[in-house]
Amino acid sequence: MKNKLRFAPSPTGYLHIGNARTVVLNYLFIKSIDGEMLLRIDDTDIERSKKEFDNAIIEDLDWLGIKYNDLIRQSDRSDKYDEAANMLKKIGLLYPCYESDEELQRKRKLNLSQGKPPVYDRSALSLTQKQHEELILDGKKPHWRFKLDRVVINWNDLIRGEQRIDCSSLSDPILIREDGTYLYTLPSVVDDIDKSITHVIRGEDHVSNTASQIQLYKALKSEIPIFGHHSLMVASDGSRLSKRTGSKSIKDIRGDKIESITVTNYCARIGTSKSVEAFNTVDDLIKSFNFKDISRSPARFNFNDLEIINAKILQGRSYASVKRQLEDLNVGGEDLFWDAVRPNLTRISEAKYWWDIAVNDGIFDVRDGIFDVNDGVCKVALELLPPEPWDEKTWKAWTNKISEKTGLKGRDLFFPLRIALTGQDHGPNLSTFLPFIGLIRTAKRLNVNIDTF
Ligand code: GLU
């Protein structure tokens, strides 16, 4: 049988970095065993599911370079769920209950106050036919619970190892709401069976669902998939990821001009025992994937790490691979300029910043700036300016001469020149950058700074 898994987001919001990690782990794993991936949109919650989010999920996955083999939406499949629900009703495993939320809350509290687990007491199971009819006549609508076998369920989790859940500590899960709509549990199992899913990789917030779901697969006479539950992502201070603690949607990260391969690298390695490397392609990440590396402790999200990986990715990028992006940014200078600036970039958009610094006049008057420029150095530098054409050897030859004449060396020599020429106290290596400033602009910038003092 072909190995197959599914990524099953609910379209109730934009994909966030935690969801991205789930899909990346799913994808790398299934590709590493040459299997297939299904994208299943879990849109049974009609009120909260939005088309806008559904579209955004598809766009984000495309941007992340995640290719799935099939796509289904749960909202199209209620016939299948009805069929399964009817079958369960027939064998007495799905039973109607009428308790209101308040009643259930009260029972929970009572149990807790008596030191008992807050497990549903199955009182609906002892209603007589007459009582059922009266409740219905009273206008009550039932919700439906799945009758769990009160046994211990075990599975060998790909990430967490041996798992053991005693189902007598669980309430019979509600599968169908009062309005007849399905909660996530049953549709998920029905789809997994219908689509021959062999592996379910998801967040550990689903661990206790797994015990109930294993019983459902059995009740529906199906094989049980292999499960893997990864730890959840938390904010850098260990608190829940939220907008307030800096969580980002994939949409935000795209808007922030982080490369998609950076996000895949980050999601592949965060929360693992391996250090983050910057692989240039998803294929390279697939080759290095192993569930054994995933740690059980929560993965801490830190946006700064994304920027560090992004910088590494850009440093490794060939000109051919960024040519289009640079053209869109109106950055000239082709491969020589790219090679000059790429070690200094955190985001590709910053190439435009350095391009403007190289070729735009009039922004380098540092008289009002924060830096003191040694006008003596600028004067000598101007006198010793070599004739064009300039190449990557010009800077060294020129500064050697300035050094001979002024006796200045190292930072005392280079820092004032950098400030005078670029207006910045840091930046690309001037050997490769200087030719883009060129003789005329260099002369002007030195002059401006001489006039200053
Ligand atoms: N829609 C569920 C979620 O987003 C899917 C969980 C699963 O993979 O089974 O949490």
Coordinates of C-alpha atoms and ligand atoms in Angstrom, one line a residue:
M1 CA 0.0 0.0 0.0
K2 CA 1.2 3.5 -0.9
N3 CA 2.2 5.6 2.1
K4 CA -0.1 8.6 2.4
L5 CA -0.7 11.3 4.9
R6 CA -2.8 14.4 5.1
F7 CA -2.3 18.0 6.2
A8 CA -5.7 19.1 7.6
P9 CA -5.9 22.8 8.4
S10 CA -9.1 24.5 9.4
P11 CA -9.8 27.6 7.3
T12 CA -10.7 29.7 10.4
G13 CA -7.6 31.9 10.2
Y14 CA -4.4 32.4 8.3
L15 CA -1.8 29.7 8.5
H16 CA 0.6 30.6 11.3
I17 CA 4.2 29.5 11.8
G18 CA 3.0 26.6 14.1
N19 CA 0.8 25.2 11.3
A20 CA 3.6 25.7 8.8
R21 CA 5.8 23.5 11.0
T22 CA 3.1 20.8 11.0
V23 CA 2.9 20.9 7.2
V24 CA 6.6 21.0 6.7
L25 CA 7.2 18.0 9.0
N26 CA 4.4 16.1 7.2
Y27 CA 5.9 17.0 3.8
L28 CA 9.5 16.2 4.6
F29 CA 8.6 12.9 6.2
I30 CA 6.2 11.7 3.4
K31 CA 8.7 12.7 0.7
S32 CA 11.5 10.9 2.5
I33 CA 9.5 7.7 2.2
D34 CA 8.3 8.5 -1.3
G35 CA 4.6 8.7 -0.3
E36 CA 1.8 11.0 -1.1
M37 CA 0.2 14.0 0.6
L38 CA -3.5 15.0 0.7
L39 CA -4.5 18.5 1.6
R40 CA -7.8 18.2 3.5
I41 CA -9.5 21.5 4.4
D42 CA -11.4 20.9 7.7
D43 CA -14.3 23.3 7.1
T44 CA -17.0 21.6 9.1
D45 CA -17.3 24.6 11.3
I46 CA -19.5 26.6 9.0
E47 CA -19.6 29.7 11.1
R48 CA -15.8 30.1 11.5
S49 CA -14.6 28.8 8.2
K50 CA -14.0 31.4 5.6
K51 CA -13.3 31.2 1.9
E52 CA -10.7 33.9 2.3
F53 CA -8.7 31.7 4.7
D54 CA -9.2 28.6 2.5
N55 CA -7.7 30.5 -0.5
A56 CA -4.9 31.9 1.7
I57 CA -3.9 28.3 2.9
I58 CA -3.6 27.2 -0.8
E59 CA -1.5 30.3 -1.6
D60 CA 0.7 29.9 1.4
L61 CA 1.4 26.2 0.7
D62 CA 2.2 27.1 -2.9
W63 CA 4.6 29.8 -1.6
L64 CA 6.2 27.3 0.8
G65 CA 6.8 24.9 -2.1
I66 CA 4.6 22.2 -0.6
K67 CA 3.1 20.0 -3.4
Y68 CA 0.2 17.8 -2.5
N69 CA -1.3 15.1 -4.6
D70 CA -5.0 15.6 -3.8
L71 CA -7.3 18.2 -2.2
I72 CA -10.6 17.6 -0.5
R73 CA -12.9 19.8 1.5
Q74 CA -15.0 18.3 4.4
S75 CA -17.9 20.5 3.5
D76 CA -18.3 18.5 0.3
R77 CA -18.4 15.2 2.0
S78 CA -21.3 15.1 4.5
D79 CA -22.9 12.1 2.8
K80 CA -19.9 10.0 3.8
Y81 CA -20.1 11.2 7.4
D82 CA -23.9 10.5 7.5
E83 CA -23.3 7.0 6.3
A84 CA -20.7 6.4 9.0
A85 CA -22.9 8.0 11.6
N86 CA -25.9 5.9 10.7
M87 CA -23.8 2.8 10.9
L88 CA -22.6 3.7 14.4
K89 CA -26.1 4.6 15.5
K90 CA -27.3 1.2 14.3
I91 CA -24.8 -0.7 16.4
G92 CA -25.5 1.5 19.4
L93 CA -22.1 3.3 19.4
L94 CA -23.5 6.7 18.7
Y95 CA -26.2 7.8 21.1
P96 CA -28.4 10.9 21.5
C97 CA -27.9 13.2 24.5
Y98 CA -29.9 16.2 25.5
E99 CA -28.0 17.9 28.3
S100 CA -27.5 21.7 27.9
D101 CA -24.0 23.2 28.3
E102 CA -25.0 24.5 31.7
E103 CA -26.0 21.1 32.9
L104 CA -22.8 19.6 31.6
Q105 CA -20.8 22.3 33.4
R106 CA -22.6 21.6 36.6
K107 CA -21.9 17.9 36.4
R108 CA -18.2 18.6 35.6
K109 CA -17.9 20.8 38.7
L110 CA -19.7 18.3 40.9
N111 CA -17.3 15.6 39.8
L112 CA -14.3 17.7 40.3
S113 CA -15.5 18.8 43.8
Q114 CA -15.8 15.1 44.7
G115 CA -12.3 14.4 43.4
K116 CA -13.6 12.5 40.4
P117 CA -12.4 13.0 36.8
P118 CA -14.9 15.2 34.9
V119 CA -16.1 12.4 32.7
Y120 CA -19.6 12.4 31.2
D121 CA -21.8 10.0 33.2
R122 CA -23.7 8.6 30.2
S123 CA -27.0 9.3 31.8
A124 CA -28.5 9.7 28.4
L125 CA -28.0 6.0 27.9
S126 CA -30.5 5.2 30.6
L127 CA -33.3 7.3 29.1
T128 CA -36.4 5.3 28.1
Q129 CA -38.0 5.5 24.7
K130 CA -40.8 7.5 26.3
Q131 CA -38.4 10.0 27.8
H132 CA -36.7 10.5 24.5
E133 CA -40.0 11.2 22.8
E134 CA -41.0 13.7 25.5
L135 CA -37.7 15.5 25.2
I136 CA -38.2 15.8 21.4
L137 CA -41.8 16.9 21.9
D138 CA -40.4 19.5 24.3
G139 CA -38.4 20.9 21.3
K140 CA -35.1 19.5 22.5
K141 CA -32.6 18.5 19.8
P142 CA -30.0 15.8 20.6
H143 CA -26.3 16.0 20.2
W144 CA -24.7 12.6 19.6
R145 CA -21.9 11.0 21.6
F146 CA -19.6 8.1 20.6
K147 CA -19.6 5.4 23.2
L148 CA -16.1 4.7 24.1
D149 CA -14.9 1.3 25.1
R150 CA -13.5 1.9 28.6
V151 CA -10.2 0.2 27.8
V152 CA -6.6 1.3 27.6
I153 CA -5.5 2.3 24.1
N154 CA -1.8 2.0 23.2
W155 CA 0.1 3.2 20.1
N156 CA 3.7 3.6 19.2
D157 CA 4.0 7.3 18.3
L158 CA 6.6 8.2 15.7
I159 CA 7.7 11.1 17.9
R160 CA 6.6 10.4 21.5
G161 CA 7.2 6.7 21.5
E162 CA 4.9 4.3 23.4
Q163 CA 1.6 6.0 24.3
R164 CA -1.0 4.7 26.7
I165 CA -4.4 6.3 27.3
D166 CA -7.0 4.9 29.6
C167 CA -10.3 5.7 27.9
S168 CA -12.2 5.4 31.2
S169 CA -10.7 8.8 31.9
L170 CA -12.3 10.3 28.8
S171 CA -15.8 11.5 28.2
D172 CA -17.6 10.0 25.3
P173 CA -16.8 12.5 22.6
I174 CA -19.6 14.5 20.9
L175 CA -19.5 13.7 17.2
I176 CA -22.6 15.6 16.0
R177 CA -23.8 18.9 17.3
E178 CA -27.4 19.8 18.1
D179 CA -27.8 21.5 14.7
G180 CA -26.7 18.3 13.0
T181 CA -23.3 19.5 12.0
Y182 CA -20.2 17.4 12.6
L183 CA -17.4 18.1 15.0
Y184 CA -13.9 17.4 13.7
T185 CA -13.5 13.8 15.2
L186 CA -15.7 11.7 13.0
P187 CA -15.1 13.4 9.6
S188 CA -11.4 13.2 10.2
V189 CA -11.5 9.4 10.7
V190 CA -14.0 8.9 7.9
D191 CA -11.8 10.8 5.5
D192 CA -8.6 9.1 6.7
I193 CA -10.3 5.7 6.0
D194 CA -11.8 6.8 2.7
K195 CA -8.5 8.2 1.4
S196 CA -6.4 5.3 2.7
I197 CA -4.3 7.5 5.0
T198 CA -1.4 5.5 6.4
H199 CA 0.2 8.2 8.6
V200 CA -1.2 11.0 10.8
I201 CA 1.4 13.6 11.8
R202 CA 0.0 16.5 13.9
G203 CA 0.4 18.6 17.0
E204 CA 0.4 17.0 20.4
D205 CA -2.8 18.9 21.3
H206 CA -4.5 16.0 19.5
V207 CA -3.0 13.2 21.6
S208 CA -6.1 12.5 23.6
N209 CA -8.3 12.7 20.5
T210 CA -6.1 9.9 19.1
A211 CA -7.4 7.4 21.7
S212 CA -11.0 8.1 20.7
Q213 CA -10.2 8.1 17.1
I214 CA -8.4 4.8 17.3
Q215 CA -11.7 3.4 18.7
L216 CA -13.6 5.0 15.8
Y217 CA -11.3 3.5 13.2
K218 CA -11.9 0.1 14.8
A219 CA -15.7 0.7 15.0
L220 CA -15.7 1.5 11.3
K221 CA -13.7 -1.6 10.7
S222 CA -10.6 0.0 9.4
E223 CA -6.9 -0.3 9.8
I224 CA -5.3 2.2 12.2
P225 CA -2.8 4.7 10.8
I226 CA 0.6 5.3 12.3
F227 CA 0.5 8.4 14.5
G228 CA 3.2 11.0 15.2
H229 CA 2.5 14.0 17.5
H230 CA 5.0 16.8 17.6
S231 CA 5.3 19.3 20.4
L232 CA 3.7 22.7 19.9
M233 CA 5.4 25.9 19.1
V234 CA 5.6 28.5 21.9
A235 CA 6.8 32.1 22.1
S236 CA 10.4 32.7 23.0
D237 CA 9.5 33.2 26.7
G238 CA 7.7 29.8 26.7
S239 CA 4.2 31.4 26.7
R240 CA 1.4 30.5 24.2
L241 CA 2.1 31.7 20.7
S242 CA -0.2 34.6 20.0
K243 CA 0.0 37.9 18.1
R244 CA 1.0 39.6 21.3
T245 CA 4.0 37.3 21.8
G246 CA 5.2 37.8 18.3
S247 CA 3.6 34.9 16.5
K248 CA 3.4 35.5 12.8
S249 CA 1.2 34.2 10.0
I250 CA 2.8 33.0 6.9
K251 CA 1.2 35.9 5.1
D252 CA 3.0 38.3 7.5
I253 CA 6.3 36.5 7.0
R254 CA 5.9 36.7 3.2
G255 CA 5.0 40.4 3.5
D256 CA 8.2 40.8 5.6
K257 CA 10.2 39.6 2.6
I258 CA 11.6 36.5 4.2
E259 CA 12.3 33.8 1.6
S260 CA 10.1 30.8 1.6
I261 CA 13.0 28.3 1.8
T262 CA 14.0 30.1 5.0
V263 CA 10.7 29.3 6.5
T264 CA 10.9 25.6 5.4
N265 CA 14.5 25.4 6.9
Y266 CA 13.3 27.0 10.1
C267 CA 10.2 24.7 10.4
A268 CA 12.3 21.6 9.6
R269 CA 14.9 22.3 12.4
I270 CA 13.2 24.2 15.1
G271 CA 12.5 21.9 18.0
T272 CA 15.0 19.3 16.9
S273 CA 18.3 18.3 18.3
K274 CA 20.1 19.5 15.1
S275 CA 21.4 23.0 14.6
V276 CA 19.7 25.1 12.0
E277 CA 21.5 24.9 8.6
A278 CA 20.5 26.8 5.6
F279 CA 19.6 24.3 2.9
N280 CA 19.0 25.8 -0.5
T281 CA 16.3 23.4 -1.6
V282 CA 13.4 21.5 -0.1
D283 CA 15.0 18.3 -1.6
D284 CA 18.1 18.8 0.5
L285 CA 15.9 19.2 3.6
I286 CA 14.0 16.0 2.7
K287 CA 17.3 14.1 2.5
S288 CA 18.3 15.2 6.0
F289 CA 14.9 14.6 7.6
N290 CA 14.6 12.1 10.5
F291 CA 11.8 12.0 13.1
K292 CA 14.3 10.8 15.6
D293 CA 15.8 14.3 15.7
I294 CA 12.5 15.9 16.9
S295 CA 12.6 16.8 20.5
R296 CA 9.6 16.4 22.8
S297 CA 10.0 19.8 24.4
P298 CA 8.2 22.8 22.9
A299 CA 9.8 24.5 20.0
R300 CA 10.4 28.2 20.8
F301 CA 9.6 30.6 18.1
N302 CA 12.0 33.5 17.6
F303 CA 11.7 35.8 14.6
N304 CA 15.3 36.8 14.9
D305 CA 16.3 33.2 14.0
L306 CA 14.3 33.4 10.8
E307 CA 16.3 36.5 9.9
I308 CA 19.6 34.8 10.6
I309 CA 18.7 31.8 8.4
N310 CA 17.4 34.2 5.7
A311 CA 20.8 36.0 5.7
K312 CA 22.6 32.6 5.3
I313 CA 20.2 31.6 2.5
L314 CA 20.9 34.9 0.6
Q315 CA 24.6 34.5 1.0
G316 CA 24.4 31.1 -0.7
R317 CA 22.3 32.3 -3.6
S318 CA 23.7 32.5 -7.1
Y319 CA 23.0 35.6 -9.2
A320 CA 20.9 33.5 -11.7
S321 CA 18.6 32.4 -8.9
V322 CA 17.9 36.0 -7.8
K323 CA 18.1 37.8 -11.1
R324 CA 14.3 38.2 -11.4
Q325 CA 13.9 39.4 -7.9
L326 CA 16.7 42.0 -8.4
E327 CA 15.2 43.2 -11.6
D328 CA 11.8 43.6 -9.9
L329 CA 13.6 45.7 -7.2
N330 CA 15.3 47.8 -9.9
V331 CA 18.7 46.8 -8.7
G332 CA 21.4 46.9 -11.4
G333 CA 25.0 45.8 -11.5
E334 CA 24.2 42.2 -12.3
D335 CA 26.3 39.4 -10.8
L336 CA 29.2 41.7 -9.7
F337 CA 26.9 43.8 -7.6
W338 CA 25.0 40.8 -6.2
D339 CA 28.4 39.3 -5.2
A340 CA 29.4 42.6 -3.6
V341 CA 26.3 42.9 -1.4
R342 CA 24.9 39.5 -0.7
P343 CA 27.1 38.9 2.4
N344 CA 25.4 42.0 3.9
L345 CA 21.8 41.2 3.3
T346 CA 19.2 40.0 5.8
R347 CA 16.5 40.4 3.2
I348 CA 16.8 40.6 -0.5
S349 CA 15.0 43.9 -0.6
E350 CA 18.1 45.4 1.1
A351 CA 20.0 45.0 -2.1
K352 CA 18.0 48.0 -3.3
Y353 CA 19.1 50.0 -0.3
W354 CA 22.8 49.3 -1.2
W355 CA 22.2 49.9 -4.9
D356 CA 20.8 53.4 -4.0
I357 CA 23.8 54.0 -1.8
A358 CA 26.1 53.1 -4.7
V359 CA 24.5 55.1 -7.4
N360 CA 22.4 57.9 -6.0
D361 CA 23.9 61.2 -5.4
G362 CA 23.0 63.8 -2.8
I363 CA 22.4 61.5 0.2
F364 CA 25.9 61.3 1.5
D365 CA 26.4 64.7 3.0
V366 CA 27.3 63.5 6.5
R367 CA 27.7 67.0 7.9
D368 CA 24.5 66.7 9.8
G369 CA 25.0 63.1 10.4
I370 CA 26.1 61.2 13.5
F371 CA 29.6 60.5 12.3
D372 CA 32.7 62.6 12.4
V373 CA 34.7 62.3 9.3
N374 CA 38.4 62.8 9.3
D375 CA 38.6 65.4 6.6
G376 CA 42.4 65.0 6.4
V377 CA 41.9 61.5 5.1
C378 CA 39.3 62.6 2.7
K379 CA 41.6 65.3 1.3
V380 CA 44.5 62.9 0.7
A381 CA 42.1 60.3 -0.7
L382 CA 40.8 62.8 -3.2
E383 CA 44.3 63.7 -4.3
L384 CA 45.2 60.1 -4.8
L385 CA 42.1 59.0 -6.6
P386 CA 43.1 56.5 -9.3
P387 CA 41.8 56.9 -12.8
E388 CA 39.0 54.6 -14.1
P389 CA 38.4 51.8 -15.1
W390 CA 38.0 50.5 -11.5
D391 CA 37.8 46.9 -10.5
E392 CA 38.0 45.0 -7.2
K393 CA 41.7 45.7 -6.9
T394 CA 41.3 49.5 -7.0
W395 CA 40.3 49.9 -3.3
K396 CA 43.4 48.1 -2.0
A397 CA 45.8 49.9 -4.3
W398 CA 44.2 53.3 -3.5
T399 CA 44.1 52.8 0.3
N400 CA 47.7 51.5 0.3
K401 CA 48.7 54.9 -1.1
I402 CA 46.6 56.8 1.3
S403 CA 48.1 54.9 4.1
E404 CA 51.6 55.6 3.0
K405 CA 50.9 59.3 2.8
T406 CA 48.9 59.6 6.1
G407 CA 50.5 56.9 8.1
L408 CA 46.9 55.8 9.0
K409 CA 46.1 52.1 9.2
G410 CA 43.3 49.7 9.7
R411 CA 40.1 51.1 11.2
D412 CA 41.6 54.7 11.4
L413 CA 42.0 54.6 7.7
F414 CA 39.0 52.6 6.5
F415 CA 36.3 53.8 8.8
P416 CA 36.3 57.5 7.8
L417 CA 36.5 56.5 4.1
R418 CA 33.5 54.2 4.5
I419 CA 31.5 56.9 6.2
A420 CA 32.4 59.5 3.6
L421 CA 31.7 57.2 0.7
T422 CA 28.6 55.4 1.9
G423 CA 27.2 57.4 4.8
Q424 CA 27.2 54.2 6.8
D425 CA 29.4 52.7 9.5
H426 CA 29.0 49.2 8.1
G427 CA 28.3 47.6 4.8
P428 CA 29.6 45.6 1.9
N429 CA 33.3 45.0 1.3
L430 CA 34.5 48.2 -0.4
S431 CA 36.8 46.3 -2.8
T432 CA 33.8 45.0 -4.6
F433 CA 31.4 47.9 -3.8
L434 CA 33.7 50.8 -4.8
P435 CA 33.5 50.2 -8.6
F436 CA 29.7 50.8 -8.4
I437 CA 30.2 54.2 -6.7
G438 CA 32.7 55.0 -9.4
L439 CA 35.1 57.9 -9.8
I440 CA 32.8 60.8 -10.1
R441 CA 30.5 60.0 -7.2
T442 CA 33.5 59.1 -5.1
A443 CA 35.2 62.4 -5.8
K444 CA 31.9 64.3 -5.0
R445 CA 31.4 62.4 -1.7
L446 CA 35.0 63.1 -0.6
N447 CA 34.6 66.7 -1.5
V448 CA 31.4 67.2 0.4
N449 CA 33.1 65.9 3.5
I450 CA 36.2 68.0 3.1
D451 CA 34.1 71.1 2.8
T452 CA 32.4 70.2 6.0
F453 CA 35.3 70.8 8.3
Ligands
GLU1 N1 -8.2 20.5 11.6 C1 -7.4 19.9 12.7 C2 -6.5 20.9 13.2 O1 -6.2 21.9 12.6 C3 -6.7 18.7 12.1 C4 -6.0 17.8 13.1 C5 -5.5 16.6 12.4 O2 -4.5 16.6 11.7 O3 -6.2 15.5 12.6 O4 -6.0 20.8 14.4

